Coordinates of C-alpha atoms in Angstrom, one line a residue:
Chain A
M7 CA 29.1 -9.0 -26.5
P8 CA 27.4 -7.4 -23.5
L9 CA 27.3 -3.7 -23.4
D10 CA 30.1 -2.2 -21.3
K11 CA 29.9 0.9 -19.2
A12 CA 32.1 2.9 -21.5
T13 CA 29.6 2.3 -24.4
V14 CA 26.7 3.3 -22.2
R15 CA 28.5 6.5 -21.2
N16 CA 29.2 7.3 -24.8
V17 CA 25.5 6.7 -25.8
A18 CA 24.4 8.9 -22.9
T19 CA 26.7 11.7 -24.1
L20 CA 25.4 11.4 -27.6
A21 CA 21.8 11.5 -26.3
R22 CA 22.7 14.5 -24.1
I23 CA 21.4 12.8 -21.0
R24 CA 23.4 13.0 -17.7
V25 CA 24.0 9.5 -16.2
A26 CA 25.6 9.1 -12.8
D27 CA 28.5 6.6 -12.6
A28 CA 26.5 4.6 -10.1
E29 CA 23.7 4.1 -12.7
L30 CA 26.0 2.9 -15.5
E31 CA 26.0 -0.8 -14.6
H32 CA 22.3 -1.1 -14.1
L33 CA 21.6 0.8 -17.3
A34 CA 24.0 -1.4 -19.2
G35 CA 22.1 -4.5 -18.1
E36 CA 18.8 -3.0 -19.1
L37 CA 19.9 -1.9 -22.5
D38 CA 21.7 -5.1 -23.1
H39 CA 18.5 -7.1 -22.3
V40 CA 16.5 -5.1 -24.9
L41 CA 19.2 -5.2 -27.5
K42 CA 19.6 -9.0 -27.1
W43 CA 15.9 -9.4 -27.7
I44 CA 16.2 -7.2 -30.8
E45 CA 19.0 -9.3 -32.2
Q46 CA 16.5 -12.0 -33.2
L47 CA 16.0 -9.8 -36.3
N48 CA 19.3 -11.3 -37.5
E49 CA 17.4 -14.6 -38.2
V50 CA 15.5 -12.9 -41.0
D51 CA 16.8 -13.1 -44.6
V52 CA 16.6 -9.5 -45.8
S53 CA 18.7 -9.9 -48.9
G54 CA 17.4 -7.9 -51.8
V55 CA 14.7 -6.2 -49.6
E56 CA 14.5 -2.4 -49.9
P57 CA 14.4 -0.6 -46.5
M58 CA 11.0 0.9 -45.9
T59 CA 11.1 4.6 -45.2
S60 CA 7.4 5.4 -45.6
V61 CA 4.2 3.3 -45.4
V62 CA 2.3 5.7 -47.6
A63 CA 2.9 5.2 -51.3
M64 CA 2.7 8.8 -52.3
K65 CA 4.8 11.5 -53.9
P66 CA 6.1 14.0 -51.4
T67 CA 4.3 17.2 -51.9
L68 CA 6.2 20.4 -52.4
R69 CA 5.0 23.8 -51.3
Q70 CA 5.9 27.2 -52.6
D71 CA 9.1 28.5 -51.1
A72 CA 7.4 31.4 -49.5
V73 CA 6.9 32.6 -45.9
A74 CA 3.5 31.3 -44.8
D75 CA 3.7 32.4 -41.2
G76 CA 6.0 34.6 -39.2
G77 CA 6.6 37.9 -37.5
K78 CA 5.6 36.6 -34.1
P79 CA 8.7 36.9 -31.9
E80 CA 6.6 37.4 -28.7
Q81 CA 4.7 34.1 -29.3
I82 CA 7.9 32.2 -30.0
L83 CA 9.6 33.5 -26.9
A84 CA 6.5 33.2 -24.7
N85 CA 7.4 29.7 -23.4
A86 CA 11.2 30.3 -23.1
P87 CA 12.7 29.6 -19.6
E88 CA 14.9 32.7 -20.2
A89 CA 14.7 35.3 -22.9
T90 CA 15.9 38.9 -23.4
Q91 CA 15.5 41.5 -26.2
G92 CA 13.9 39.1 -28.6
F93 CA 16.4 36.3 -28.0
F94 CA 16.6 33.0 -26.2
V95 CA 19.2 33.1 -23.4
V96 CA 21.6 30.2 -22.9
P97 CA 24.9 29.7 -20.9
K98 CA 27.9 31.3 -22.5
V99 CA 29.1 29.3 -25.5
L100 CA 32.2 31.5 -26.5
E101 CA 34.7 33.0 -24.1
Chain B
M19 CA -30.2 7.4 -16.9
G20 CA -28.6 10.8 -16.9
P21 CA -27.1 12.8 -19.8
T22 CA -23.6 11.3 -19.3
D23 CA -25.1 7.9 -20.3
L24 CA -26.0 9.1 -23.7
T25 CA -23.9 8.2 -26.8
I26 CA -22.7 11.0 -29.0
A27 CA -25.3 10.0 -31.6
E28 CA -28.1 10.1 -29.1
A29 CA -27.0 13.4 -27.6
R30 CA -26.6 14.9 -31.0
D31 CA -30.2 14.0 -31.8
Q32 CA -31.5 15.3 -28.5
L33 CA -29.5 18.6 -28.7
Q34 CA -30.9 19.2 -32.2
A35 CA -34.4 18.3 -31.1
R36 CA -33.9 20.8 -28.3
T37 CA -34.9 18.2 -25.7
L38 CA -31.4 18.5 -24.1
G39 CA -29.4 21.7 -23.6
A40 CA -25.7 22.0 -24.5
V41 CA -25.0 23.8 -21.2
E42 CA -26.9 21.1 -19.2
L43 CA -24.9 18.4 -21.0
A44 CA -21.6 20.1 -20.3
E45 CA -22.5 20.7 -16.6
A46 CA -23.4 17.0 -16.2
H47 CA -20.0 16.0 -17.5
L48 CA -18.1 18.6 -15.4
Q49 CA -19.8 17.1 -12.4
A50 CA -18.9 13.6 -13.4
M51 CA -15.3 14.8 -13.9
A52 CA -15.2 16.3 -10.4
E53 CA -16.6 13.1 -8.9
A54 CA -14.1 10.8 -10.7
R55 CA -10.9 12.6 -9.8
V56 CA -9.7 9.4 -8.1
L57 CA -9.1 8.0 -11.6
N58 CA -6.5 10.7 -12.3
A59 CA -7.7 10.8 -15.9
F60 CA -7.0 14.5 -16.5
V61 CA -3.8 16.4 -16.4
T62 CA -5.7 19.7 -16.9
E63 CA -9.4 20.3 -16.4
T64 CA -10.9 23.3 -18.4
P65 CA -14.3 23.9 -16.9
E66 CA -14.4 27.6 -17.9
R67 CA -13.6 26.8 -21.5
A68 CA -16.2 24.0 -21.4
R69 CA -18.9 26.4 -20.2
A70 CA -18.0 29.0 -22.9
D71 CA -18.0 26.4 -25.6
A72 CA -21.4 25.0 -24.4
K73 CA -22.9 28.5 -24.4
A74 CA -21.7 29.1 -27.9
A75 CA -23.1 25.7 -29.0
E76 CA -26.4 26.5 -27.3
A77 CA -26.7 29.7 -29.3
R78 CA -26.0 27.9 -32.6
L79 CA -28.5 25.1 -31.8
A80 CA -31.1 27.7 -31.0
K81 CA -30.6 29.3 -34.4
G82 CA -30.7 25.9 -36.1
E83 CA -27.0 26.2 -37.2
A84 CA -25.7 23.1 -35.5
R85 CA -22.5 21.6 -36.9
A86 CA -21.5 17.9 -36.8
L87 CA -20.4 17.9 -33.1
E88 CA -22.3 20.9 -31.8
G89 CA -22.4 20.8 -28.0
I90 CA -20.7 17.4 -27.6
P91 CA -18.3 17.3 -24.6
L92 CA -14.9 15.7 -25.4
G93 CA -11.6 15.1 -23.7
I94 CA -8.3 15.7 -25.5
K95 CA -5.2 13.5 -25.0
D96 CA -2.4 15.7 -23.6
L97 CA -0.3 15.0 -26.7
F98 CA -2.4 17.4 -28.8
C99 CA -1.3 21.0 -28.7
T100 CA -4.1 23.2 -27.6
K101 CA -3.7 26.9 -28.0
G102 CA -3.0 28.7 -24.7
I103 CA -3.8 25.5 -22.7
L104 CA -1.1 23.6 -20.8
T105 CA 0.2 20.7 -23.0
T106 CA 2.5 18.2 -21.2
A107 CA 2.7 15.0 -23.2
G108 CA 2.7 13.4 -19.7
S109 CA 6.2 14.7 -19.2
H110 CA 8.0 16.9 -16.7
I111 CA 10.1 18.3 -19.5
L112 CA 7.1 20.2 -20.9
D113 CA 6.5 22.0 -17.6
G114 CA 4.4 25.0 -18.1
F115 CA 4.2 24.7 -21.9
K116 CA 1.2 26.6 -23.4
P117 CA 1.4 26.1 -27.2
P118 CA 0.8 29.3 -29.2
Y119 CA -1.0 27.1 -31.8
E120 CA -3.8 24.5 -32.0
S121 CA -3.3 21.0 -33.5
T122 CA -5.1 20.5 -36.8
V123 CA -7.2 17.6 -35.4
T124 CA -8.4 19.5 -32.4
Q125 CA -9.0 22.6 -34.5
Q126 CA -11.3 20.5 -36.7
L127 CA -13.2 19.3 -33.6
W128 CA -13.8 22.9 -32.3
Q129 CA -14.8 24.0 -35.8
A130 CA -17.5 21.2 -35.7
G131 CA -18.8 22.6 -32.4
A132 CA -17.3 20.2 -29.9
V133 CA -17.0 21.3 -26.2
M134 CA -13.5 20.9 -24.5
L135 CA -13.6 19.4 -21.1
G136 CA -9.8 19.2 -20.5
K137 CA -6.5 17.4 -21.3
L138 CA -6.3 13.7 -20.6
N139 CA -3.4 11.9 -18.9
M140 CA -1.2 9.6 -20.9
D141 CA 2.1 7.6 -20.8
E142 CA 5.0 10.1 -21.1
F143 CA 5.5 11.0 -24.7
A144 CA 3.1 8.1 -25.5
M145 CA 5.7 5.6 -24.5
G146 CA 4.0 2.8 -22.5
S147 CA 1.2 0.3 -22.4
S148 CA 0.0 0.9 -18.9
N149 CA -0.2 4.7 -18.1
M150 CA 2.4 4.0 -15.4
T151 CA 5.1 6.2 -17.1
S152 CA 3.1 9.5 -16.8
Y153 CA 4.9 12.2 -14.8
Y154 CA 1.4 13.1 -13.5
G155 CA 0.9 9.6 -12.0
P156 CA -0.9 6.6 -13.2
V157 CA -4.5 6.6 -14.4
R158 CA -6.8 4.2 -12.7
N159 CA -9.0 1.9 -14.8
P160 CA -12.7 2.5 -13.8
W161 CA -13.1 -1.3 -14.0
S162 CA -11.9 -3.7 -11.3
R163 CA -11.7 -7.4 -11.0
A164 CA -14.7 -9.3 -9.5
G165 CA -14.1 -9.5 -5.8
D166 CA -10.8 -7.7 -5.9
N167 CA -10.5 -3.9 -5.5
R168 CA -6.8 -3.5 -6.4
P169 CA -6.5 -0.6 -8.9
L170 CA -6.0 -1.7 -12.5
V171 CA -4.2 0.1 -15.3
P172 CA -6.3 1.4 -18.2
G173 CA -3.7 0.5 -20.7
G174 CA -1.6 3.0 -22.7
S175 CA -0.5 5.2 -23.9
S176 CA -4.0 6.7 -24.3
G177 CA -5.0 5.5 -20.9
G178 CA -6.6 8.8 -19.7
S179 CA -8.7 8.9 -22.9
A180 CA -9.9 5.4 -22.5
A181 CA -10.6 5.6 -18.8
A182 CA -12.5 8.9 -19.1
V183 CA -14.7 7.5 -21.9
A184 CA -15.4 4.3 -20.0
A185 CA -16.2 6.2 -16.8
R186 CA -18.6 8.4 -18.7
I187 CA -16.7 11.6 -17.8
V188 CA -16.4 12.5 -21.5
M189 CA -18.6 11.4 -24.5
G190 CA -15.5 10.7 -26.6
A191 CA -11.8 11.5 -26.7
T192 CA -8.9 12.0 -29.0
A193 CA -6.1 9.5 -28.7
T194 CA -3.0 8.5 -30.7
D195 CA -1.6 5.2 -31.7
T196 CA 2.0 4.5 -32.5
G197 CA 2.1 0.7 -31.8
G198 CA -1.3 0.1 -30.2
S199 CA -1.9 3.1 -28.0
I200 CA -5.5 3.5 -29.0
R201 CA -6.5 -0.1 -29.4
Q202 CA -4.9 -1.7 -26.3
P203 CA -6.4 0.8 -23.8
A204 CA -9.8 0.5 -25.6
S205 CA -9.6 -3.3 -25.0
F206 CA -8.7 -2.8 -21.4
T207 CA -11.6 -0.4 -20.7
G208 CA -14.5 -1.8 -22.8
T209 CA -14.4 1.1 -25.3
V210 CA -14.1 1.4 -29.0
G211 CA -10.8 2.7 -30.4
V212 CA -9.9 3.4 -34.0
K213 CA -6.4 3.7 -35.4
P214 CA -6.9 5.0 -38.9
T215 CA -4.7 4.5 -41.9
Y216 CA -1.3 6.4 -41.5
G217 CA -1.9 9.7 -43.2
R218 CA -5.7 9.8 -42.7
C219 CA -5.4 12.4 -39.8
S220 CA -3.0 15.2 -39.7
R221 CA -0.1 14.9 -37.3
W222 CA 0.4 18.7 -37.2
G223 CA 0.5 20.0 -33.7
I224 CA 0.6 16.5 -32.1
V225 CA 3.8 16.1 -30.0
A226 CA 5.8 13.6 -32.1
F227 CA 6.9 10.2 -30.8
A228 CA 7.8 8.1 -33.9
S229 CA 6.8 10.1 -37.0
S230 CA 6.5 7.2 -39.4
L231 CA 4.0 5.5 -37.1
D232 CA 2.1 8.1 -35.1
Q233 CA -1.5 8.5 -36.0
A234 CA -4.5 10.2 -34.3
G235 CA -7.8 8.5 -33.8
P236 CA -10.9 8.5 -31.5
I237 CA -11.9 6.5 -28.5
A238 CA -15.7 6.3 -27.9
R239 CA -18.3 4.0 -26.4
T240 CA -19.9 2.8 -29.6
V241 CA -18.7 2.1 -33.1
K242 CA -21.1 4.7 -34.5
D243 CA -19.7 7.4 -32.1
A244 CA -16.2 6.5 -33.2
A245 CA -17.2 6.8 -36.9
I246 CA -18.8 10.2 -36.2
L247 CA -15.6 11.5 -34.4
L248 CA -13.2 10.1 -37.0
G249 CA -15.2 11.8 -39.8
V250 CA -14.4 15.2 -38.2
M251 CA -10.8 14.4 -37.2
A252 CA -9.7 13.1 -40.6
G253 CA -8.8 15.0 -43.8
H254 CA -5.8 16.3 -45.7
D255 CA -3.8 19.0 -44.1
P256 CA -1.2 21.0 -46.1
K257 CA 0.7 21.6 -42.9
D258 CA 1.6 17.9 -42.7
S259 CA 3.4 16.5 -45.7
T260 CA 2.6 12.9 -44.7
S261 CA -1.1 13.6 -44.6
A262 CA -2.9 11.9 -47.4
H263 CA -4.8 13.6 -50.3
A264 CA -7.7 11.2 -49.8
P265 CA -11.3 12.3 -49.5
V266 CA -13.0 11.6 -46.2
P267 CA -15.8 9.1 -46.8
D268 CA -19.1 9.1 -44.8
F269 CA -18.0 6.6 -42.1
E270 CA -21.3 6.8 -40.4
A271 CA -23.1 5.7 -43.5
A272 CA -20.8 2.8 -44.0
L273 CA -22.0 1.2 -40.7
A274 CA -25.1 -0.2 -42.3
R275 CA -23.2 -2.1 -45.0
G276 CA -22.8 -5.3 -43.1
V277 CA -20.3 -8.0 -43.9
R278 CA -22.3 -10.2 -46.3
G279 CA -20.0 -11.6 -49.0
L280 CA -16.8 -10.3 -47.3
R281 CA -13.8 -12.6 -46.8
I282 CA -12.2 -12.3 -43.4
G283 CA -8.7 -13.6 -42.6
I284 CA -7.8 -15.3 -39.4
P285 CA -4.0 -15.1 -39.1
K286 CA -2.5 -18.4 -37.8
E287 CA 0.6 -16.7 -36.4
Y288 CA -1.6 -14.8 -33.9
R289 CA -2.5 -18.0 -32.1
I290 CA 0.3 -17.6 -29.5
D291 CA 1.3 -20.2 -27.0
G292 CA -0.5 -20.1 -23.7
M293 CA -3.1 -17.6 -24.9
N294 CA -5.7 -16.6 -22.4
E295 CA -8.6 -19.0 -22.7
A296 CA -11.3 -16.3 -22.5
I297 CA -9.6 -14.4 -25.3
D298 CA -9.4 -17.5 -27.5
A299 CA -13.1 -18.2 -26.8
I300 CA -14.1 -14.6 -27.7
W301 CA -12.0 -14.8 -30.9
R302 CA -13.9 -17.9 -31.9
S303 CA -17.2 -16.2 -31.1
G304 CA -16.1 -13.3 -33.3
I305 CA -15.6 -15.7 -36.2
D306 CA -19.0 -17.2 -35.7
W307 CA -20.7 -13.8 -35.5
L308 CA -19.2 -12.6 -38.7
E309 CA -20.1 -15.9 -40.5
A310 CA -23.6 -15.7 -39.2
A311 CA -23.8 -12.2 -40.7
G312 CA -22.8 -13.6 -44.1
A313 CA -19.0 -13.3 -44.2
T314 CA -16.6 -16.1 -45.0
T315 CA -13.6 -16.6 -42.7
L316 CA -10.4 -18.3 -43.8
E317 CA -6.9 -18.8 -42.4
V318 CA -4.3 -16.5 -43.6
S319 CA -0.5 -16.3 -42.9
L320 CA 1.5 -13.3 -41.8
P321 CA 4.8 -15.1 -41.6
H322 CA 6.9 -12.2 -40.2
T323 CA 4.6 -11.5 -37.2
K324 CA 7.1 -12.7 -34.6
Y325 CA 9.6 -10.0 -35.8
A326 CA 7.2 -7.1 -35.6
L327 CA 7.8 -6.2 -31.9
P328 CA 11.7 -6.2 -32.2
T329 CA 11.4 -4.2 -35.4
Y330 CA 9.1 -1.7 -33.7
Y331 CA 11.6 -1.4 -30.8
V332 CA 14.3 -0.4 -33.2
I333 CA 12.3 2.0 -35.4
A334 CA 10.2 3.7 -32.8
P335 CA 13.1 4.6 -30.4
A336 CA 15.3 5.6 -33.3
E337 CA 12.7 8.1 -34.5
A338 CA 11.9 9.1 -30.9
S339 CA 15.6 9.8 -30.1
S340 CA 15.6 12.2 -33.1
N341 CA 12.2 13.8 -32.3
L342 CA 12.9 14.3 -28.6
A343 CA 16.2 16.1 -29.4
R344 CA 14.2 19.3 -29.4
Y345 CA 13.7 19.1 -25.6
D346 CA 16.8 20.9 -24.5
G347 CA 15.7 23.5 -22.0
V348 CA 16.2 26.4 -24.4
R349 CA 12.9 27.3 -26.1
F350 CA 10.2 25.9 -23.8
G351 CA 9.6 23.7 -20.8
L352 CA 11.9 22.7 -18.0
R353 CA 15.4 24.1 -17.7
V354 CA 17.9 22.7 -15.2
P355 CA 21.0 25.0 -15.1
G356 CA 24.5 23.8 -15.9
K357 CA 27.9 25.5 -16.2
T358 CA 28.1 25.0 -19.9
L359 CA 25.5 24.7 -22.6
D360 CA 26.1 20.9 -22.9
E361 CA 25.8 20.5 -19.2
M362 CA 22.5 22.4 -19.2
Y363 CA 21.1 20.1 -22.0
E364 CA 22.3 17.0 -20.1
N365 CA 20.9 18.1 -16.7
T366 CA 17.6 19.2 -18.2
R367 CA 17.1 16.0 -20.1
A368 CA 18.1 13.8 -17.2
E369 CA 15.7 15.4 -14.9
G370 CA 12.9 16.2 -17.4
F371 CA 12.5 12.7 -19.0
G372 CA 11.3 9.7 -17.0
K373 CA 13.0 6.3 -16.9
E374 CA 11.2 4.7 -19.9
V375 CA 11.7 7.7 -22.1
R376 CA 15.4 7.9 -21.2
R377 CA 15.7 4.2 -21.9
R378 CA 14.1 4.5 -25.3
I379 CA 16.1 7.6 -26.3
M380 CA 19.3 5.7 -25.4
I381 CA 18.3 2.6 -27.4
G382 CA 17.4 4.9 -30.3
T383 CA 20.7 6.7 -30.1
Y384 CA 22.6 3.4 -29.9
V385 CA 20.9 1.8 -33.0
L386 CA 21.5 5.0 -35.0
S387 CA 25.1 5.4 -33.9
A388 CA 28.1 4.9 -36.2
G389 CA 28.9 1.2 -36.6
Y390 CA 25.4 0.0 -35.5
Y391 CA 23.2 1.8 -38.0
D392 CA 23.3 -0.9 -40.7
A393 CA 23.1 -3.8 -38.3
Y394 CA 20.1 -2.5 -36.4
Y395 CA 18.2 0.4 -38.0
L396 CA 18.7 -0.5 -41.7
R397 CA 17.9 -4.1 -41.0
A398 CA 14.7 -3.2 -39.1
Q399 CA 13.6 -1.0 -42.0
R400 CA 14.0 -4.0 -44.3
V401 CA 12.1 -6.3 -42.0
R402 CA 9.4 -3.7 -41.8
Q403 CA 9.1 -3.9 -45.5
L404 CA 8.6 -7.7 -45.2
I405 CA 5.9 -7.2 -42.5
A406 CA 4.1 -4.8 -44.7
R407 CA 4.4 -7.2 -47.6
D408 CA 2.8 -10.0 -45.5
F409 CA -0.3 -7.8 -45.2
T410 CA -0.3 -7.0 -49.0
E411 CA -0.2 -10.7 -49.8
A412 CA -3.0 -11.5 -47.2
Y413 CA -5.2 -8.8 -48.6
K414 CA -5.1 -10.4 -52.0
N415 CA -7.4 -13.1 -50.6
V416 CA -9.3 -11.3 -47.8
D417 CA -11.0 -8.0 -47.2
L418 CA -10.4 -7.8 -43.4
I419 CA -8.4 -9.5 -40.7
L420 CA -9.8 -10.5 -37.3
T421 CA -7.6 -10.9 -34.2
P422 CA -7.7 -10.3 -30.5
T423 CA -6.7 -6.7 -29.5
A424 CA -4.4 -7.6 -26.6
P425 CA -3.0 -10.8 -25.2
T426 CA -4.4 -10.2 -21.7
D427 CA -7.1 -8.2 -19.8
A428 CA -6.1 -5.2 -17.7
F429 CA -3.4 -5.8 -15.1
A430 CA -2.9 -4.3 -11.7
I431 CA -1.0 -1.1 -11.2
G432 CA 2.6 -2.1 -10.4
E433 CA 2.5 -5.5 -12.2
K434 CA 4.8 -6.2 -15.1
M435 CA 6.9 -3.1 -14.4
D436 CA 10.3 -4.8 -13.9
D437 CA 10.9 -6.2 -17.3
P438 CA 10.5 -3.8 -20.3
V439 CA 10.4 -6.6 -22.8
A440 CA 7.5 -8.3 -20.9
M441 CA 5.7 -4.9 -21.0
Y442 CA 6.3 -4.5 -24.7
L443 CA 4.5 -7.8 -25.4
N444 CA 1.2 -6.1 -24.6
D445 CA 1.2 -4.7 -28.1
V446 CA 2.0 -8.0 -29.9
F447 CA -1.3 -7.9 -31.9
T448 CA -1.4 -4.2 -32.7
V449 CA 2.2 -3.4 -33.7
P450 CA 2.4 -5.4 -37.0
S451 CA -0.5 -3.4 -38.6
S452 CA 1.0 -0.2 -37.2
L453 CA 4.3 -0.9 -39.0
A454 CA 2.3 -1.5 -42.2
G455 CA 0.4 1.8 -41.7
L456 CA -3.0 -0.1 -41.8
P457 CA -6.2 0.9 -40.1
G458 CA -7.5 -1.1 -37.1
I459 CA -10.4 -0.9 -34.6
S460 CA -10.9 -2.5 -31.2
V461 CA -14.5 -3.5 -30.2
P462 CA -15.4 -4.7 -26.8
C463 CA -16.7 -8.3 -27.3
G464 CA -16.8 -10.0 -23.9
L465 CA -15.4 -10.4 -20.4
S466 CA -12.5 -12.2 -19.0
A467 CA -12.7 -14.8 -16.1
G468 CA -12.1 -11.8 -13.8
G469 CA -15.0 -9.9 -15.3
L470 CA -12.9 -7.4 -17.2
P471 CA -13.5 -6.3 -20.8
L472 CA -11.8 -7.9 -23.8
G473 CA -11.6 -6.5 -27.3
L474 CA -11.4 -7.9 -30.7
Q475 CA -9.4 -6.1 -33.4
V476 CA -10.5 -5.8 -37.0
L477 CA -7.7 -4.7 -39.4
G478 CA -8.4 -3.4 -42.9
R479 CA -6.7 -2.3 -46.1
A480 CA -5.2 1.1 -46.3
F481 CA -7.8 3.9 -46.5
D482 CA -10.6 1.3 -46.2
E483 CA -11.9 2.4 -42.8
E484 CA -15.5 2.0 -44.2
T485 CA -15.3 -1.8 -44.4
L486 CA -13.6 -1.8 -41.0
F487 CA -16.5 0.2 -39.4
A488 CA -19.1 -2.1 -41.1
A489 CA -17.5 -5.2 -39.6
A490 CA -17.0 -3.6 -36.2
R491 CA -20.7 -2.7 -36.1
V492 CA -21.6 -6.4 -36.8
L493 CA -19.3 -7.5 -33.9
E494 CA -20.7 -4.8 -31.6
D495 CA -24.4 -5.9 -32.4
A496 CA -23.6 -9.6 -32.0
A497 CA -21.5 -9.2 -28.8
G498 CA -24.1 -7.0 -27.2
F499 CA -21.5 -5.8 -24.7
G500 CA -23.6 -4.1 -22.1
A501 CA -21.3 -4.5 -19.1
R502 CA -20.3 -1.3 -17.3
P503 CA -17.4 -0.6 -14.9

């Protein structure tokens, strides 16, 4: 089933990327082309195959639950588009 | 022959013998950098930093306290965070971002005495095989076709790194490889590129694309130089939980081992229909050279090869869609205002990300979304397991695998841009080993009909870069690739 415009709009919303109405059809075509190509994976018999989550066969290392670094609010805020009094500033979330 | 023609190994010897000064070497490269701006290889040039580094190196050399890379001028792919220096990942969305920290790999290079020339251009967020997706414009390959001066791509995503090394603006460069981003540009520019085993180099401080695949490595002009650089870049890092607890061997010493007695696999699935004749011929030469040096070659089968690219284009975008969620206009980089917080996110990301990045984020979001997760993402992870298993089976019979690096030579800027799937095919020979986490090296071994460089790829077992370097050295010596852009 080819991708419809409503699906593309939904994916764009989930991805937090604004897409103009005029772009939807073109984008649906592009994504559909890539997804159709990906669908050849359906030919592969994967029954009984464990999904691979890591290529490195090693036990995840744990570190001490202790602060290793911190106390640098100026450094953290230095690249912020907008900051005040030690906080990041964003548009109003609550009325 | 000027100082920019030296290899890292030669410059290291001359610097230590005091027949060449570190400041003189840095100045020669800064001049080359200024003269080669038409290539657009740099996003940021750091001449002041280079001069300061060179002066410090000079002082240590004078005291006889030289470290492994003392005074060697390098370029850094703009994916590596460099403290206080603009780091863009080739993207508009990281406008003005000056990291307050240094990546582990670059930190190790500076601690070894390397000199920083600047930050190298790249495909946006390392997504591309041409360098055409950079917000800062395409990099031009210093090579051109015989009798045709149309600008060519250097490959990608580490196109700035490869072009700068080939054009002798830098002695070596850092690069990163997710599905072939070190090896394919090395092949397109006649340079040596190494993608180490996943976990060999720390990913800490490298802007993430697809975390289960990304790996840092060097691009250099000789196999020996690549071995020297990797020796400094590699090593366990407690800041990266996927970094391996493996000791770093002496890669340089391994170069002399040769290939006598080794078994080298030639995968039959890599003989693709309509393969470029020159590439096929060079592949056959590679087999002859390794046999002449005492290796045995035999056919091996990697039956799931044809599924590697579609697997990669599920897994990499899925991980990218998650990693790139951090670019929201709040903490760093570009912000495009909106009436609500969601609108601000959407406006910022629509304007900040280029077309290819937006496309991959949307594919990743789609394959991870409710209802599609099992059909796409989980299935791709299972196929990935089968692809890795193919290599495990093959390595029961062979020590190394020899293949071409890329299916074509460098193409012209603007070609292949209309069809994303056609562009993805550039990485057909590099992606399978990336999915399996295995090390690979590309060595320039000859020229195409158009007079452009072509690389051969050697793949090895996990954490066996030493055997990889030994075979690469044999190919390098036999090929005698002396051509220059």
